[in-house]
Amino acid sequence: MAHQTQSPSPSVSGKHCRIGILVNPRAARDVRRLVTGASSVPTSERIAICHRIVRGLAALDIGQILMMPDRDNIANKLLLAVERDTSLTAGKLPEITFLDMPVAGLAQDTLNAVQLMVDANVRAIVVLGGDGTHRLVAHVCGQIPLICISTGTNNAFPGTPEATVAGLAAGAVGRNLVELETVCHSSKRLCVRVNGQETIPALVDVCITTELQRGTRALWRPERLRQLFLTFAEPGQVGLSSIGSLLFPTSRDDDYGLAINIDPTAKQYRKLMAPIAPGLFESVAIKGHRRISINQQSVLTTSAGTLAYDGEREVNLFNGDQVEITLDRQGPRTVDVAKTVQAIAHAEILIDNNTLQSDC
C-alpha cells in the first residue's frame, strides 16, 4: 500500500481569525526587585511590545485581537496607538476588542480572561509574562497554541522572540498557514496533588520549602529549599531551574525531568553555586539528584512549610501532609517562532509573485 501523507488543515481567512494577547501588568514587580539584581519592565515597554505584535499580525491580515482590560491601562493605551497608526497609514490593522470582564489585579483575572478567549475561539494566544503567568494561561488554554514572550522575573519557560516576528508567527499559526506539528512543541508539566486535592500544574519547577508562610511568595533563600522537581533544566537560565542545569542539564525535549534533594542540615552534601535569581548567586546544599520519567509519580510526606510552583509559594503545608508529584507531557503547545518563520519562507507566504519585475 502506498504511503499516504496527512493533508494540511485548510487555511483560515485573516478577517475571520481571532488572536488573543494576554499581558500580565504585574509581572516583574515582586520583591526580588529589592533583594536581587532583577530589573523591571515598565508599562511603556509592555505597550511597545504589544504594538509590535499587532503590526506583525497585520502583515497576515488578522482581523481581530482580544485583550484583557487592566488597571495599568496597557490595553487602552495600545488601542490609542493602533488608532493613530490606522489614521497615518494605508494598511489595515487588526481590530482590538476588550474582553467583557471585571479586573481585580489578581491571578484569577488571567484565568478568567483565557477562558473567555477559549470561548471566543481564538486560534492562538500571545502571552507576555514570566513562568507564573504562563502557568495560569496553560491551565485554561487547552490545545490553543501559545506564543511566549518573557516579561517576568522567572523566565525559564518563555523565550525572548522579537515582538514583531512573534506577531507574524501568531498570525501564521492562527490562519493555519503552517503545519502545527512542525512549529509547535508539546510541553512537560508537573501535576501536584496535596492530600488528594489537585492544584494548578507547574511548567518548570515545584519546590517544597521550610518557609512557614507564603508571604511575598517569591523564593530567594536557598537554605529553606528542600525538594526540587524540574520539567527541564536548560543551561543559560536563572532561577531554581539553574540548579538543575548545573547538576544534570535536561532539555524540554528529553522524556524525563529531574528531582533534587536539598538539605543544608544533612551530614554530607555538596555545595553548588547557582544563580537562583537575577544577579544573585547563592550556595545550595545538594544531597542528591535523580531523573524522573514521564508519568512517574513521586509521593512525599512533608513537614510544615510551603509548596512553590514555578518559583512562587502557593500552598501552606503542615506536618504529615501528603504531596503527590507526577511529570507528564500534557502541557501547553508552544510555538517555536524561528521554525514558524522558516516555514513561512519555505511556503513563500509573504512573497507576491505578481510583482516580479525584469531588470530590462
GROMACS .gro file of C-alpha atoms in nm:
model
  360
    1MET     CA    1   0.000   0.000   0.000
    2ALA     CA    2   0.133   0.344  -0.092
    3HIS     CA    3   0.220   0.572   0.196
    4GLN     CA    4  -0.043   0.840   0.249
    5THR     CA    5   0.057   1.180   0.379
    6GLN     CA    6  -0.178   1.373   0.602
    7SER     CA    7  -0.347   1.660   0.423
    8PRO     CA    8  -0.273   2.001   0.572
    9SER     CA    9  -0.555   2.177   0.752
   10PRO     CA   10  -0.733   2.436   0.536
   11SER     CA   11  -0.618   2.792   0.587
   12VAL     CA   12  -0.839   3.043   0.766
   13SER     CA   13  -0.910   3.387   0.622
   14GLY     CA   14  -0.749   3.671   0.810
   15LYS     CA   15  -1.072   3.858   0.876
   16HIS     CA   16  -1.222   3.551   1.045
   17CYS     CA   17  -0.914   3.484   1.258
   18ARG     CA   18  -0.907   3.593   1.623
   19ILE     CA   19  -0.583   3.611   1.819
   20GLY     CA   20  -0.559   3.667   2.193
   21ILE     CA   21  -0.296   3.885   2.361
   22LEU     CA   22  -0.259   3.827   2.735
   23VAL     CA   23  -0.044   4.078   2.924
   24ASN     CA   24   0.029   4.040   3.292
   25PRO     CA   25   0.071   4.403   3.405
   26ARG     CA   26   0.205   4.290   3.744
   27ALA     CA   27   0.480   4.061   3.609
   28ALA     CA   28   0.838   4.156   3.707
   29ARG     CA   29   0.726   4.366   4.003
   30ASP     CA   30   0.776   4.134   4.300
   31VAL     CA   31   1.008   4.168   4.600
   32ARG     CA   32   1.306   4.035   4.403
   33ARG     CA   33   1.339   4.387   4.262
   34LEU     CA   34   1.457   4.482   4.613
   35VAL     CA   35   1.664   4.180   4.723
   36THR     CA   36   1.830   4.080   4.393
   37GLY     CA   37   1.953   4.246   4.075
   38ALA     CA   38   1.632   4.182   3.882
   39SER     CA   39   1.512   4.458   3.653
   40SER     CA   40   1.153   4.555   3.578
   41VAL     CA   41   0.965   4.603   3.253
   42PRO     CA   42   0.791   4.942   3.252
   43THR     CA   43   0.437   4.983   3.130
   44SER     CA   44   0.558   5.182   2.828
   45GLU     CA   45   0.771   4.888   2.713
   46ARG     CA   46   0.484   4.641   2.750
   47ILE     CA   47   0.271   4.869   2.531
   48ALA     CA   48   0.552   4.895   2.275
   49ILE     CA   49   0.590   4.516   2.267
   50CYS     CA   50   0.215   4.474   2.210
   51HIS     CA   51   0.222   4.740   1.938
   52ARG     CA   52   0.489   4.547   1.750
   53ILE     CA   53   0.289   4.226   1.791
   54VAL     CA   54  -0.012   4.399   1.633
   55ARG     CA   55   0.197   4.507   1.335
   56GLY     CA   56   0.326   4.153   1.293
   57LEU     CA   57  -0.032   4.024   1.295
   58ALA     CA   58  -0.131   4.290   1.043
   59ALA     CA   59   0.123   4.150   0.795
   60LEU     CA   60  -0.106   3.848   0.761
   61ASP     CA   61  -0.433   4.047   0.766
   62ILE     CA   62  -0.550   3.920   1.105
   63GLY     CA   63  -0.895   4.063   1.168
   64GLN     CA   64  -0.939   4.081   1.545
   65ILE     CA   65  -0.737   4.080   1.866
   66LEU     CA   66  -0.893   4.002   2.204
   67MET     CA   67  -0.732   4.156   2.513
   68MET     CA   68  -0.796   4.161   2.885
   69PRO     CA   69  -0.864   4.508   3.032
   70ASP     CA   70  -0.618   4.601   3.305
   71ARG     CA   71  -0.569   4.857   3.579
   72ASP     CA   72  -0.242   4.982   3.426
   73ASN     CA   73  -0.433   5.077   3.108
   74ILE     CA   74  -0.197   4.881   2.884
   75ALA     CA   75  -0.486   4.766   2.665
   76ASN     CA   76  -0.636   5.117   2.642
   77LYS     CA   77  -0.305   5.279   2.552
   78LEU     CA   78  -0.236   5.012   2.293
   79LEU     CA   79  -0.576   5.080   2.138
   80LEU     CA   80  -0.490   5.451   2.110
   81ALA     CA   81  -0.156   5.371   1.950
   82VAL     CA   82  -0.320   5.141   1.696
   83GLU     CA   83  -0.585   5.402   1.616
   84ARG     CA   84  -0.308   5.657   1.547
   85ASP     CA   85  -0.135   5.401   1.324
   86THR     CA   86  -0.454   5.339   1.129
   87SER     CA   87  -0.504   5.711   1.066
   88LEU     CA   88  -0.144   5.760   0.946
   89THR     CA   89  -0.102   5.454   0.723
   90ALA     CA   90  -0.292   5.297   0.440
   91GLY     CA   91  -0.254   4.948   0.584
   92LYS     CA   92  -0.536   4.798   0.789
   93LEU     CA   93  -0.454   4.692   1.143
   94PRO     CA   94  -0.650   4.433   1.341
   95GLU     CA   95  -0.946   4.546   1.548
   96ILE     CA   96  -0.875   4.535   1.921
   97THR     CA   97  -1.164   4.415   2.137
   98PHE     CA   98  -1.159   4.417   2.517
   99LEU     CA   99  -1.293   4.113   2.696
  100ASP     CA  100  -1.612   4.183   2.889
  101MET     CA  101  -1.491   4.108   3.240
  102PRO     CA  102  -1.410   4.279   3.571
  103VAL     CA  103  -1.046   4.302   3.678
  104ALA     CA  104  -0.923   4.289   4.036
  105GLY     CA  105  -0.548   4.276   3.980
  106LEU     CA  106  -0.539   3.910   4.088
  107ALA     CA  107  -0.429   3.582   3.929
  108GLN     CA  108  -0.796   3.496   3.876
  109ASP     CA  109  -0.811   3.774   3.614
  110THR     CA  110  -0.575   3.575   3.393
  111LEU     CA  111  -0.773   3.253   3.434
  112ASN     CA  112  -1.099   3.432   3.352
  113ALA     CA  113  -0.950   3.612   3.052
  114VAL     CA  114  -0.808   3.297   2.895
  115GLN     CA  115  -1.139   3.115   2.943
  116LEU     CA  116  -1.318   3.396   2.759
  117MET     CA  117  -1.059   3.371   2.479
  118VAL     CA  118  -1.118   2.997   2.457
  119ASP     CA  119  -1.494   3.056   2.443
  120ALA     CA  120  -1.440   3.311   2.163
  121ASN     CA  121  -1.242   3.054   1.958
  122VAL     CA  122  -0.914   3.241   1.941
  123ARG     CA  123  -0.667   3.047   1.729
  124ALA     CA  124  -0.351   3.144   1.917
  125ILE     CA  125  -0.261   3.342   2.230
  126VAL     CA  126   0.043   3.567   2.266
  127VAL     CA  127   0.144   3.577   2.633
  128LEU     CA  128   0.357   3.848   2.795
  129GLY     CA  129   0.475   3.743   3.139
  130GLY     CA  130   0.701   3.509   3.335
  131ASP     CA  131   0.673   3.146   3.437
  132GLY     CA  132   0.386   3.215   3.677
  133THR     CA  133   0.176   3.390   3.412
  134HIS     CA  134   0.231   3.113   3.160
  135ARG     CA  135   0.139   2.853   3.422
  136LEU     CA  136  -0.204   3.016   3.466
  137VAL     CA  137  -0.261   3.053   3.091
  138ALA     CA  138  -0.161   2.692   3.031
  139HIS     CA  139  -0.413   2.569   3.288
  140VAL     CA  140  -0.704   2.701   3.082
  141CYS     CA  141  -0.594   2.729   2.718
  142GLY     CA  142  -0.614   2.359   2.630
  143GLN     CA  143  -0.462   2.294   2.286
  144ILE     CA  144  -0.462   2.657   2.170
  145PRO     CA  145  -0.101   2.736   2.068
  146LEU     CA  146   0.088   2.985   2.284
  147ILE     CA  147   0.346   3.236   2.164
  148CYS     CA  148   0.551   3.307   2.477
  149ILE     CA  149   0.731   3.636   2.542
  150SER     CA  150   0.936   3.685   2.855
  151THR     CA  151   0.849   3.991   3.067
  152GLY     CA  152   0.859   3.844   3.418
  153THR     CA  153   1.115   3.766   3.689
  154ASN     CA  154   1.132   3.388   3.643
  155ASN     CA  155   1.159   3.343   3.268
  156ALA     CA  156   1.272   2.985   3.215
  157PHE     CA  157   0.957   2.886   3.025
  158PRO     CA  158   0.902   3.185   2.790
  159GLY     CA  159   1.166   3.297   2.544
  160THR     CA  160   1.259   3.638   2.407
  161PRO     CA  161   1.148   3.649   2.043
  162GLU     CA  162   1.129   3.991   1.880
  163ALA     CA  163   0.769   4.102   1.918
  164THR     CA  164   0.710   4.190   1.551
  165VAL     CA  165   0.817   3.843   1.441
  166ALA     CA  166   0.625   3.685   1.729
  167GLY     CA  167   0.311   3.855   1.597
  168LEU     CA  168   0.385   3.726   1.248
  169ALA     CA  169   0.426   3.373   1.384
  170ALA     CA  170   0.099   3.400   1.578
  171GLY     CA  171  -0.080   3.507   1.261
  172ALA     CA  172   0.064   3.221   1.057
  173VAL     CA  173  -0.034   2.967   1.322
  174GLY     CA  174  -0.378   3.120   1.370
  175ARG     CA  175  -0.453   3.108   0.998
  176ASN     CA  176  -0.321   2.751   0.954
  177LEU     CA  177  -0.062   2.873   0.705
  178VAL     CA  178   0.199   2.646   0.866
  179GLU     CA  179   0.182   2.289   0.994
  180LEU     CA  180   0.127   2.298   1.371
  181GLU     CA  181   0.302   1.963   1.413
  182THR     CA  182   0.616   2.120   1.267
  183VAL     CA  183   0.625   2.450   1.454
  184CYS     CA  184   0.466   2.362   1.790
  185HIS     CA  185   0.624   2.196   2.092
  186SER     CA  186   0.432   1.986   2.346
  187SER     CA  187   0.545   2.095   2.692
  188LYS     CA  188   0.608   1.888   3.001
  189ARG     CA  189   0.444   1.980   3.328
  190LEU     CA  190   0.438   1.875   3.693
  191CYS     CA  191   0.094   1.777   3.824
  192VAL     CA  192   0.059   1.810   4.201
  193ARG     CA  193  -0.196   1.672   4.446
  194VAL     CA  194  -0.192   1.782   4.809
  195ASN     CA  195  -0.380   1.541   5.037
  196GLY     CA  196  -0.564   1.418   4.728
  197GLN     CA  197  -0.659   1.768   4.613
  198GLU     CA  198  -0.546   1.867   4.262
  199THR     CA  199  -0.371   2.200   4.211
  200ILE     CA  200  -0.272   2.401   3.903
  201PRO     CA  201   0.024   2.219   3.740
  202ALA     CA  202   0.368   2.379   3.716
  203LEU     CA  203   0.551   2.424   3.387
  204VAL     CA  204   0.908   2.446   3.516
  205ASP     CA  205   0.953   2.362   3.884
  206VAL     CA  206   0.784   2.251   4.203
  207CYS     CA  207   0.968   2.309   4.529
  208ILE     CA  208   0.898   2.206   4.888
  209THR     CA  209   1.038   2.466   5.128
  210THR     CA  210   1.064   2.518   5.503
  211GLU     CA  211   0.913   2.867   5.470
  212LEU     CA  212   0.614   2.866   5.704
  213GLN     CA  213   0.418   3.143   5.528
  214ARG     CA  214   0.359   3.229   5.166
  215GLY     CA  215   0.437   3.596   5.242
  216THR     CA  216   0.575   3.775   4.936
  217ARG     CA  217   0.563   3.436   4.756
  218ALA     CA  218   0.897   3.477   4.576
  219LEU     CA  219   1.184   3.238   4.657
  220TRP     CA  220   1.541   3.358   4.702
  221ARG     CA  221   1.666   3.190   5.023
  222PRO     CA  222   1.836   2.859   4.926
  223GLU     CA  223   1.875   2.741   5.287
  224ARG     CA  224   1.496   2.699   5.302
  225LEU     CA  225   1.468   2.476   4.993
  226ARG     CA  226   1.427   2.100   5.043
  227GLN     CA  227   1.282   1.906   4.748
  228LEU     CA  228   1.300   2.044   4.394
  229PHE     CA  229   1.132   1.889   4.089
  230LEU     CA  230   1.205   2.020   3.738
  231THR     CA  231   1.044   1.957   3.399
  232PHE     CA  232   1.362   2.080   3.230
  233ALA     CA  233   1.688   2.244   3.333
  234GLU     CA  234   1.847   2.416   3.036
  235PRO     CA  235   2.182   2.594   3.064
  236GLY     CA  236   2.167   2.971   3.046
  237GLN     CA  237   1.872   3.022   3.282
  238VAL     CA  238   1.846   3.180   3.626
  239GLY     CA  239   1.606   3.075   3.899
  240LEU     CA  240   1.552   2.733   4.052
  241SER     CA  241   1.598   2.556   3.718
  242SER     CA  242   1.957   2.685   3.711
  243ILE     CA  243   2.034   2.446   3.999
  244GLY     CA  244   1.939   2.153   3.779
  245SER     CA  245   2.120   2.292   3.477
  246LEU     CA  246   2.447   2.295   3.673
  247LEU     CA  247   2.391   1.942   3.807
  248PHE     CA  248   2.233   1.749   3.520
  249PRO     CA  249   2.130   1.957   3.216
  250THR     CA  250   1.788   1.846   3.094
  251SER     CA  251   1.614   1.975   2.781
  252ARG     CA  252   1.247   2.034   2.708
  253ASP     CA  253   1.261   1.751   2.454
  254ASP     CA  254   1.401   1.491   2.695
  255ASP     CA  255   1.145   1.233   2.806
  256TYR     CA  256   1.236   1.282   3.169
  257GLY     CA  257   1.270   1.553   3.431
  258LEU     CA  258   1.485   1.598   3.739
  259ALA     CA  259   1.437   1.565   4.116
  260ILE     CA  260   1.688   1.725   4.354
  261ASN     CA  261   1.722   1.674   4.729
  262ILE     CA  262   1.847   1.992   4.903
  263ASP     CA  263   1.938   1.978   5.271
  264PRO     CA  264   2.190   2.207   5.446
  265THR     CA  265   2.127   2.013   5.772
  266ALA     CA  266   2.248   1.682   5.627
  267LYS     CA  267   2.577   1.530   5.742
  268GLN     CA  268   2.701   1.508   5.386
  269TYR     CA  269   2.615   1.733   5.095
  270ARG     CA  270   2.782   1.913   4.806
  271LYS     CA  271   2.778   2.289   4.775
  272LEU     CA  272   2.667   2.422   4.439
  273MET     CA  273   2.687   2.791   4.349
  274ALA     CA  274   2.384   2.875   4.135
  275PRO     CA  275   2.217   3.194   4.004
  276ILE     CA  276   1.886   3.140   4.184
  277ALA     CA  277   1.764   3.490   4.090
  278PRO     CA  278   1.885   3.763   3.852
  279GLY     CA  279   2.217   3.892   3.984
  280LEU     CA  280   2.208   3.658   4.285
  281PHE     CA  281   2.450   3.364   4.319
  282GLU     CA  282   2.392   3.151   4.629
  283SER     CA  283   2.532   2.828   4.769
  284VAL     CA  284   2.285   2.538   4.751
  285ALA     CA  285   2.336   2.223   4.962
  286ILE     CA  286   2.284   1.929   4.724
  287LYS     CA  287   2.222   1.599   4.898
  288GLY     CA  288   2.141   1.410   4.578
  289HIS     CA  289   1.956   1.416   4.246
  290ARG     CA  290   1.783   1.169   4.013
  291ARG     CA  291   1.598   1.157   3.685
  292ILE     CA  292   1.221   1.122   3.687
  293SER     CA  293   1.039   0.960   3.395
  294ILE     CA  294   0.725   1.070   3.215
  295ASN     CA  295   0.419   0.957   3.417
  296GLN     CA  296   0.638   0.867   3.715
  297GLN     CA  297   0.473   0.963   4.044
  298SER     CA  298   0.667   1.080   4.349
  299VAL     CA  299   0.489   1.064   4.685
  300LEU     CA  300   0.624   1.263   4.981
  301THR     CA  301   0.510   1.314   5.339
  302THR     CA  302   0.603   1.668   5.435
  303SER     CA  303   0.691   1.872   5.739
  304ALA     CA  304   0.549   2.220   5.796
  305GLY     CA  305   0.643   2.459   5.515
  306THR     CA  306   0.518   2.577   5.179
  307LEU     CA  307   0.484   2.438   4.829
  308ALA     CA  308   0.610   2.662   4.548
  309TYR     CA  309   0.515   2.641   4.181
  310ASP     CA  310   0.736   2.799   3.914
  311GLY     CA  311   0.927   2.999   4.174
  312GLU     CA  312   0.634   3.128   4.381
  313ARG     CA  313   0.498   2.991   4.708
  314GLU     CA  314   0.136   2.886   4.666
  315VAL     CA  315   0.031   2.628   4.926
  316ASN     CA  316   0.088   2.608   5.303
  317LEU     CA  317   0.199   2.263   5.418
  318PHE     CA  318   0.157   2.105   5.761
  319ASN     CA  319   0.326   1.811   5.932
  320GLY     CA  320   0.210   1.486   5.776
  321ASP     CA  321   0.063   1.634   5.457
  322GLN     CA  322   0.095   1.406   5.155
  323VAL     CA  323   0.215   1.554   4.828
  324GLU     CA  324   0.199   1.358   4.500
  325ILE     CA  325   0.400   1.495   4.207
  326THR     CA  326   0.374   1.347   3.856
  327LEU     CA  327   0.563   1.451   3.543
  328ASP     CA  328   0.370   1.431   3.216
  329ARG     CA  329   0.375   1.583   2.868
  330GLN     CA  330   0.023   1.722   2.867
  331GLY     CA  331   0.132   2.084   2.900
  332PRO     CA  332   0.053   2.361   2.652
  333ARG     CA  333   0.151   2.369   2.287
  334THR     CA  334   0.411   2.643   2.242
  335VAL     CA  335   0.510   2.795   1.910
  336ASP     CA  336   0.872   2.793   1.800
  337VAL     CA  337   0.891   3.137   1.639
  338ALA     CA  338   1.211   3.066   1.442
  339LYS     CA  339   1.070   2.743   1.298
  340THR     CA  340   0.749   2.925   1.209
  341VAL     CA  341   0.934   3.196   1.017
  342GLN     CA  342   1.132   2.924   0.839
  343ALA     CA  343   0.805   2.754   0.739
  344ILE     CA  344   0.670   3.091   0.618
  345ALA     CA  345   0.977   3.128   0.400
  346HIS     CA  346   0.952   2.778   0.252
  347ALA     CA  347   0.582   2.831   0.174
  348GLU     CA  348   0.657   3.177   0.021
  349ILE     CA  349   0.368   3.319   0.222
  350LEU     CA  350   0.500   3.675   0.216
  351ILE     CA  351   0.614   3.668  -0.148
  352ASP     CA  352   0.386   3.827  -0.406
  353ASN     CA  353   0.474   3.656  -0.732
  354ASN     CA  354   0.260   3.906  -0.923
  355THR     CA  355   0.519   4.176  -0.857
  356LEU     CA  356   0.806   4.011  -1.046
  357GLN     CA  357   0.995   4.272  -1.246
  358SER     CA  358   1.258   4.248  -1.516
  359ASP     CA  359   1.593   4.427  -1.491
  360CYS     CA  360   1.549   4.540  -1.852
   0.00000   0.00000   0.00000
